[in-house]
C-alpha angles and dihedrals in degrees: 000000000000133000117237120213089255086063091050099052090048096051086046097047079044086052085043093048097042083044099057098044094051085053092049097050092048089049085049088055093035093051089049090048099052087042087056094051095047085043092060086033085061096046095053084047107061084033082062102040084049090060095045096048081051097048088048091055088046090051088044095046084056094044086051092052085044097062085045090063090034093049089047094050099052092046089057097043082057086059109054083040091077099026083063085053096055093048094047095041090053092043088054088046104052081034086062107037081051087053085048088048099040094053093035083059090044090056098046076055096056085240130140118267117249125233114222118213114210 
């Protein structure tokens, strides 16, 4: 038995169609699989985005408390800063008014001045 070329073309037109439909199936399987996998990707990708967006409002929420100390200790360096001025300023003034006092008394004494170092 022979085959005749109309045979042939209907065996090959038979391989084409089972082919194709073959192909078509595994790019069906292929297509849900890589949905699926998007689909999970997807999924690993917002959970992380959700920790970090937690994790940057815990850091904020630090940094906030942190300009509030910061805040509280400059004012309060400012503070002490003038208190330390007045003090000082009142200590060279009454330094100064006892230097005035001590040689004025010297004087009254017939005694020699005295030179303060500072």
């Amino acid at each position: 038995m022979s085959l005749t070329n109309e045979d042939i073309t209907k065996i090959g037109k038979a391989i084409k169609t089972i082919v194709r439909l073959e192909m078509g199936n595994e790019n069906k399987n292929l297509r849900s699989s890589l949905i699926a996998e998007v689909k999970m990707s997807r999924i690993q990708i917002l959970s992380t985005i959700s920790e970090l967006e937690s994790r940057i409002k815990n850091i904020e929420a630090n940094q906030s408390e942190d300009r509030k100390v910061l805040l509280s200790l400059y004012k309060e360096a400012k503070k002490l800063r003038k208190d330390l001025t007045k003090t000082i300023d009142f200590f060279d003034r009454s330094n100064l008014s006892t230097r005035e006092k001590v040689n004025k008394t010297r004087r009254e004494l017939g005694l020699q001045e005295i030179s303060f170092a500072y």
